[in-house]
CSV table of C-alpha atoms in Angstrom, one decimal:
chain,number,residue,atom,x,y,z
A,1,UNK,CA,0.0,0.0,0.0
A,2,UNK,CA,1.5,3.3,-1.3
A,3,UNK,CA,2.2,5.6,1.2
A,4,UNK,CA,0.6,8.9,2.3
A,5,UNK,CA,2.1,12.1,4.0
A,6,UNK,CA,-0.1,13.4,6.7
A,7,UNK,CA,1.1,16.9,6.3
A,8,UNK,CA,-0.1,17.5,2.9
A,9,UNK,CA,-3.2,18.1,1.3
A,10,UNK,CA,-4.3,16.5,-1.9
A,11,UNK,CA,-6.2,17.1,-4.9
A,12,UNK,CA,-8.1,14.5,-6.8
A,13,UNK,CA,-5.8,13.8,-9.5
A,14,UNK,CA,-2.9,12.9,-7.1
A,15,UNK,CA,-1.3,16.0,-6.7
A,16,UNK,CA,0.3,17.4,-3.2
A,17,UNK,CA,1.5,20.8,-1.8
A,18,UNK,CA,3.0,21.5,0.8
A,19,UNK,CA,2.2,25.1,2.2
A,20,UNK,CA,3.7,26.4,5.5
A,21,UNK,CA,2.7,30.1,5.1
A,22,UNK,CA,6.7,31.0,5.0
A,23,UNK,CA,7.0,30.8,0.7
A,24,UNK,CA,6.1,29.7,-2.0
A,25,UNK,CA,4.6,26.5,-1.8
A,26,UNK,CA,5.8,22.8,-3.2
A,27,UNK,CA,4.0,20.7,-5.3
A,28,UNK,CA,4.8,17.3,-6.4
A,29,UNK,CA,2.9,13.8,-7.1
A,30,UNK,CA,2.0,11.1,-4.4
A,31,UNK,CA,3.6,8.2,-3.9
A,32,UNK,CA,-0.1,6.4,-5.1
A,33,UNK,CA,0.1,7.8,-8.3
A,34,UNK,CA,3.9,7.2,-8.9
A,35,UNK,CA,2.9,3.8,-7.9
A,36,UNK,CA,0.5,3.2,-10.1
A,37,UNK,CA,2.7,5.0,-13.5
A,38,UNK,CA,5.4,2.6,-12.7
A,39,UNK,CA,8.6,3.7,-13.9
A,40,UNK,CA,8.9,7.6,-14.7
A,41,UNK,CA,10.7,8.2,-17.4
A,42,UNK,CA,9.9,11.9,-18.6
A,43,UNK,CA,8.4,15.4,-17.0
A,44,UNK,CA,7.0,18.5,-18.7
A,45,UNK,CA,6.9,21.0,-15.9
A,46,UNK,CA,5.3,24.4,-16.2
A,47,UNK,CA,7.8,27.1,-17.0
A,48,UNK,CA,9.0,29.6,-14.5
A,49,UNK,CA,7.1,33.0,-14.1
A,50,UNK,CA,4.0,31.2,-15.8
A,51,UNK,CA,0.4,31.0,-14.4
A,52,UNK,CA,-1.2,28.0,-13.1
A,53,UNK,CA,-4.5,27.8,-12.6
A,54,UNK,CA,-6.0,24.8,-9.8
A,55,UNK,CA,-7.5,22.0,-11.5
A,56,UNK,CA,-6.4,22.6,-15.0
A,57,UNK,CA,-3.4,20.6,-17.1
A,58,UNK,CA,0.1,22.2,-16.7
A,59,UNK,CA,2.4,19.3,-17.8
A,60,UNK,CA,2.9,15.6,-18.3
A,61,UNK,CA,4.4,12.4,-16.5
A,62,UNK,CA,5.4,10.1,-18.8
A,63,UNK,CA,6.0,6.7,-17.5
A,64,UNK,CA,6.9,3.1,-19.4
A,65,UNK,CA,3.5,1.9,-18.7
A,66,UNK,CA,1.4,5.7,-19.9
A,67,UNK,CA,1.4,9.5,-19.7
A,68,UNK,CA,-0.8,11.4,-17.5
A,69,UNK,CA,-1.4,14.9,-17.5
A,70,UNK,CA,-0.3,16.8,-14.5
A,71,UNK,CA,-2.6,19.2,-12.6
A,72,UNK,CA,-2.4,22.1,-10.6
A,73,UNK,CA,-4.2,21.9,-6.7
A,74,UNK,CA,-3.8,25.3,-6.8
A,75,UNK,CA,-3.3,28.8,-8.6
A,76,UNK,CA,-0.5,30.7,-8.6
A,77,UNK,CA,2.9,31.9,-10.2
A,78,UNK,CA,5.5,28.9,-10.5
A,79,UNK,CA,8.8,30.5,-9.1
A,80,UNK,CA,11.0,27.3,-9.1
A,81,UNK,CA,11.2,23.9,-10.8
A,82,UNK,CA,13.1,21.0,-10.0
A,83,UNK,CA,15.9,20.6,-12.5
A,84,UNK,CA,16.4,17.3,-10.5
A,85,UNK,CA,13.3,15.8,-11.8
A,86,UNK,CA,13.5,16.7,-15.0
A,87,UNK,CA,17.4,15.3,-15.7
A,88,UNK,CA,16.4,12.3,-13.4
A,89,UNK,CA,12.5,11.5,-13.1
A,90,UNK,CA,13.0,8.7,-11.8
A,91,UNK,CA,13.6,10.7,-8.7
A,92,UNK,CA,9.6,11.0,-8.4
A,93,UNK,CA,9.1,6.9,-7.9
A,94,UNK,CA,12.3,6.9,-5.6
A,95,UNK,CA,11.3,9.6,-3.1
A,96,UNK,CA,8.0,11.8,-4.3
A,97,UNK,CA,7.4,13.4,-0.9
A,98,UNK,CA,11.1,14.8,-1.0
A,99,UNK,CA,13.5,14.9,-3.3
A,100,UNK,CA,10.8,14.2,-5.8
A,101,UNK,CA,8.7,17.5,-5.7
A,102,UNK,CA,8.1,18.9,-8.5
A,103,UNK,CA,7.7,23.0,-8.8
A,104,UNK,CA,7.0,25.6,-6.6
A,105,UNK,CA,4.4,28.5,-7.1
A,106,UNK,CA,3.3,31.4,-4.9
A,107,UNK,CA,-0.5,30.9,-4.5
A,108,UNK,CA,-3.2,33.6,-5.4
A,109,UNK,CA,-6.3,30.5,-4.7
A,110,UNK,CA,-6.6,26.9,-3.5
A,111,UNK,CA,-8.3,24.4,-5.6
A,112,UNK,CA,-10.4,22.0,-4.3
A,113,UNK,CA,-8.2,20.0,-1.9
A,114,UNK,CA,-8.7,16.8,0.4
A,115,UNK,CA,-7.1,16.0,3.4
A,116,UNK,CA,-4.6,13.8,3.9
A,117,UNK,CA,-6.8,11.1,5.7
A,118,UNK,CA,-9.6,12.0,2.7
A,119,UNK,CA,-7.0,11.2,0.0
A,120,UNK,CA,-5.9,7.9,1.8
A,121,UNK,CA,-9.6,6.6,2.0
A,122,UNK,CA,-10.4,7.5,-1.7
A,123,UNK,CA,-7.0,6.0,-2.9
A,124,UNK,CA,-6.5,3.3,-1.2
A,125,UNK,CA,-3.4,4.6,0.5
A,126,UNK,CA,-1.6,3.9,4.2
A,127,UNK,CA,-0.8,7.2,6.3
């Protein structure tokens, strides 16, 4: 059973930030949905400075087995990505609650956005 991070919140398509108030927030994908791509082998993160808007597409995970579109939980201005991830995605099956995040953004609005006991029931995951 894939494990989930208490501290986080969730969106529905397996997404995660993390948001202590102090920056810009992170936002990467669980280890559920890692899981379940199997090995990642490609990212298309959204660009720094660019708009992301909660709920909507901004970038891919491509895996051996498929590739998934990756969503935003939230809207905001991206202000970092993880050059880590995208020279090494496997990074994302290896450690996606760390090393593994993805981009940060500065949010302007929350998208709708489960709990980490919420996401755990839903998915199937262990906290």
């Amino acid at each position: 059973m894939a494990k989930v991070a208490a501290e986080l919140k969730y969106s529905a398509e397996h997404e995660w930030i993390a948001a202590d108030g102090s920056g810009p927030s992170v936002v990467g994908v669980s280890a559920v949905a890692a899981e379940a791509l199997g090995d990642i082998v490609y990212v298309d993160l959204p660009e720094v400075g660019s708009t992301v808007t909660a709920g909507e597409t901004c970038g891919e995970i491509e895996s051996t087995k498929s590739v998934s579109d990756l969503y935003s939980p939230v809207t905001g201005e991206v202000t970092e990505i993880n050059d880590d991830v995208v020279g090494d995605p496997a990074v994302i099956n290896n450690d996606p609650y760390g090393a593994g995040w993805l981009f940060k953004v500065t949010v302007t609005e929350e998208g709708p956005l489960l709990s980490a006991q919420e996401y755990a029931e839903a998915n199937g995951g262990e906290l």
